[in-house]
mmCIF file of C-alpha atoms in Angstrom:
data_model
loop_
_atom_site.group_PDB
_atom_site.id
_atom_site.type_symbol
_atom_site.label_atom_id
_atom_site.label_comp_id
_atom_site.label_asym_id
_atom_site.label_seq_id
_atom_site.Cartn_x
_atom_site.Cartn_y
_atom_site.Cartn_z
ATOM 1 C CA MET A 1 10.137 -5.656 18.024
ATOM 2 C CA ALA A 2 8.205 -8.634 16.668
ATOM 3 C CA PRO A 3 5.298 -7.922 14.322
ATOM 4 C CA SER A 4 1.841 -7.983 15.902
ATOM 5 C CA VAL A 5 -0.719 -10.676 15.165
ATOM 6 C CA GLU A 6 -2.618 -8.085 13.127
ATOM 7 C CA ASP A 7 0.486 -7.208 11.093
ATOM 8 C CA ARG A 8 1.248 -10.868 10.403
ATOM 9 C CA VAL A 9 -2.303 -11.718 9.294
ATOM 10 C CA ARG A 10 -2.399 -8.561 7.166
ATOM 11 C CA ALA A 11 0.878 -9.530 5.455
ATOM 12 C CA ILE A 12 -0.450 -13.004 4.647
ATOM 13 C CA CYS A 13 -3.795 -11.820 3.280
ATOM 14 C CA THR A 14 -2.602 -8.794 1.321
ATOM 15 C CA SER A 15 0.037 -10.887 -0.446
ATOM 16 C CA LEU A 16 -2.789 -12.593 -2.364
ATOM 17 C CA PRO A 17 -4.024 -11.214 -5.724
ATOM 18 C CA GLU A 18 -6.417 -8.235 -5.560
ATOM 19 C CA VAL A 19 -7.073 -8.419 -1.817
ATOM 20 C CA THR A 20 -8.381 -5.309 -0.105
ATOM 21 C CA GLU A 21 -8.688 -4.582 3.579
ATOM 22 C CA LYS A 22 -11.668 -2.858 5.163
ATOM 23 C CA VAL A 23 -13.020 -2.582 8.661
ATOM 24 C CA SER A 24 -16.157 -4.690 8.948
ATOM 25 C CA HIS A 25 -18.126 -4.885 12.204
ATOM 26 C CA GLY A 26 -15.227 -3.105 13.895
ATOM 27 C CA ALA A 27 -12.624 -5.669 12.831
ATOM 28 C CA PRO A 28 -9.906 -5.698 10.158
ATOM 29 C CA SER A 29 -11.332 -7.780 7.322
ATOM 30 C CA PHE A 30 -9.941 -8.978 4.026
ATOM 31 C CA PHE A 31 -11.835 -9.217 0.773
ATOM 32 C CA VAL A 32 -11.324 -10.564 -2.726
ATOM 33 C CA ARG A 33 -14.619 -9.234 -4.023
ATOM 34 C CA LYS A 34 -16.166 -11.218 -1.106
ATOM 35 C CA GLN A 35 -14.929 -11.343 2.452
ATOM 36 C CA PHE A 36 -12.660 -14.274 3.255
ATOM 37 C CA VAL A 37 -10.982 -13.382 6.586
ATOM 38 C CA MET A 38 -12.093 -11.359 9.611
ATOM 39 C CA LEU A 39 -9.543 -10.737 12.367
ATOM 40 C CA TRP A 40 -10.379 -10.227 16.033
ATOM 41 C CA PRO A 41 -6.992 -9.285 17.585
ATOM 42 C CA ASP A 42 -8.548 -8.622 21.001
ATOM 43 C CA GLY A 43 -11.219 -11.315 20.900
ATOM 44 C CA HIS A 44 -14.938 -11.112 20.232
ATOM 45 C CA HIS A 45 -18.040 -12.134 22.226
ATOM 46 C CA ASP A 46 -17.372 -15.345 24.163
ATOM 47 C CA HIS A 47 -13.960 -15.846 22.566
ATOM 48 C CA GLU A 48 -11.789 -13.440 24.552
ATOM 49 C CA PHE A 49 -8.523 -14.344 22.854
ATOM 50 C CA PRO A 50 -6.981 -13.248 19.540
ATOM 51 C CA HIS A 51 -8.524 -15.185 16.658
ATOM 52 C CA LEU A 52 -9.782 -14.968 13.125
ATOM 53 C CA TRP A 53 -12.789 -16.225 11.265
ATOM 54 C CA CYS A 54 -12.272 -17.390 7.703
ATOM 55 C CA ALA A 55 -14.049 -19.033 4.828
ATOM 56 C CA ALA A 56 -13.142 -22.703 4.556
ATOM 57 C CA PRO A 57 -13.419 -25.504 2.016
ATOM 58 C CA ALA A 58 -16.427 -27.786 2.418
ATOM 59 C CA GLY A 59 -15.973 -30.121 5.367
ATOM 60 C CA ALA A 60 -12.854 -28.414 6.743
ATOM 61 C CA GLN A 61 -14.617 -26.754 9.670
ATOM 62 C CA GLU A 62 -16.155 -29.991 10.907
ATOM 63 C CA GLU A 63 -12.910 -31.950 10.561
ATOM 64 C CA LEU A 64 -10.627 -29.359 12.199
ATOM 65 C CA VAL A 65 -12.992 -28.521 15.062
ATOM 66 C CA GLN A 66 -13.398 -32.215 15.798
ATOM 67 C CA THR A 67 -9.703 -33.157 15.569
ATOM 68 C CA GLU A 68 -8.140 -30.000 17.070
ATOM 69 C CA PRO A 69 -10.722 -28.189 19.228
ATOM 70 C CA GLU A 70 -7.991 -26.424 21.191
ATOM 71 C CA ARG A 71 -6.993 -24.520 18.029
ATOM 72 C CA PHE A 72 -10.117 -24.388 15.847
ATOM 73 C CA PHE A 73 -13.762 -23.564 16.582
ATOM 74 C CA ARG A 74 -17.105 -22.875 14.918
ATOM 75 C CA PRO A 75 -17.484 -19.089 14.974
ATOM 76 C CA PRO A 76 -20.767 -17.359 15.728
ATOM 77 C CA TYR A 77 -22.732 -15.742 12.892
ATOM 78 C CA VAL A 78 -20.735 -17.365 10.053
ATOM 79 C CA GLY A 79 -20.100 -20.853 11.424
ATOM 80 C CA HIS A 80 -23.340 -22.155 9.953
ATOM 81 C CA ARG A 81 -21.907 -21.289 6.518
ATOM 82 C CA GLY A 82 -18.841 -23.465 7.116
ATOM 83 C CA TRP A 83 -16.501 -20.688 8.218
ATOM 84 C CA LEU A 84 -13.691 -21.655 10.573
ATOM 85 C CA GLY A 85 -12.511 -19.956 13.767
ATOM 86 C CA VAL A 86 -8.751 -20.083 14.379
ATOM 87 C CA ARG A 87 -7.111 -19.250 17.711
ATOM 88 C CA LEU A 88 -4.139 -16.888 17.476
ATOM 89 C CA ASP A 89 -3.005 -17.058 21.073
ATOM 90 C CA GLY A 90 -0.269 -19.417 22.206
ATOM 91 C CA ASP A 91 2.265 -20.837 19.793
ATOM 92 C CA VAL A 92 0.896 -20.017 16.318
ATOM 93 C CA ASP A 93 2.267 -21.971 13.363
ATOM 94 C CA TRP A 94 2.393 -19.063 10.916
ATOM 95 C CA ASP A 95 3.056 -21.285 7.887
ATOM 96 C CA GLU A 96 -0.063 -23.278 8.730
ATOM 97 C CA LEU A 97 -2.030 -20.074 9.273
ATOM 98 C CA ALA A 98 -0.902 -18.827 5.868
ATOM 99 C CA ALA A 99 -2.208 -22.081 4.344
ATOM 100 C CA VAL A 100 -5.554 -21.612 6.155
ATOM 101 C CA CYS A 101 -5.826 -18.043 4.803
ATOM 102 C CA ILE A 102 -4.957 -19.203 1.280
ATOM 103 C CA ASP A 103 -7.649 -21.895 1.530
ATOM 104 C CA ALA A 104 -10.096 -19.182 2.657
ATOM 105 C CA TYR A 105 -9.100 -17.060 -0.342
ATOM 106 C CA ARG A 106 -9.577 -20.058 -2.650
ATOM 107 C CA ALA A 107 -13.067 -20.613 -1.209
ATOM 108 C CA VAL A 108 -14.314 -17.223 -2.456
ATOM 109 C CA ALA A 109 -11.962 -15.892 -5.166
ATOM 110 C CA PRO A 110 -13.009 -15.817 -8.824
ATOM 111 C CA LYS A 111 -11.432 -18.427 -11.133
ATOM 112 C CA LYS A 112 -9.339 -15.766 -12.884
ATOM 113 C CA LEU A 113 -7.640 -14.835 -9.620
ATOM 114 C CA LEU A 114 -7.167 -18.475 -8.639
ATOM 115 C CA ALA A 115 -5.365 -19.012 -11.934
ATOM 116 C CA GLN A 116 -3.187 -15.987 -11.182
ATOM 117 C CA LEU A 117 -2.439 -17.332 -7.695
ATOM 118 C CA ASP A 118 -1.481 -20.723 -9.088
ATOM 119 C CA ALA A 119 0.740 -19.131 -11.759
ATOM 120 C CA ASP A 120 2.776 -17.188 -9.177
#
């Protein structure tokens, strides 16, 4: 049996240095001191499809939502802070999703952990 979306996102996020998982607002969420990914495997509010919300580098949300609106969106509540919504239905490029999660981690992780990530 293929791993679930939740299992795949969990594997990506927990492979990063000092990441912890907690339930936040009823959703599996990943933290490196601060939250960097929130997973909605069954959808949330007006987005009734599997997706995640994640921290993003400055300007990434605007660029990705504009160039690929079928895959990326501005999530409610955290979108005004530059967070990115990523659809997880359809044909997910898991290598790309891993890169998005690593960018989210980089957006919030302390410098010490970024150095550890880069050394690995």
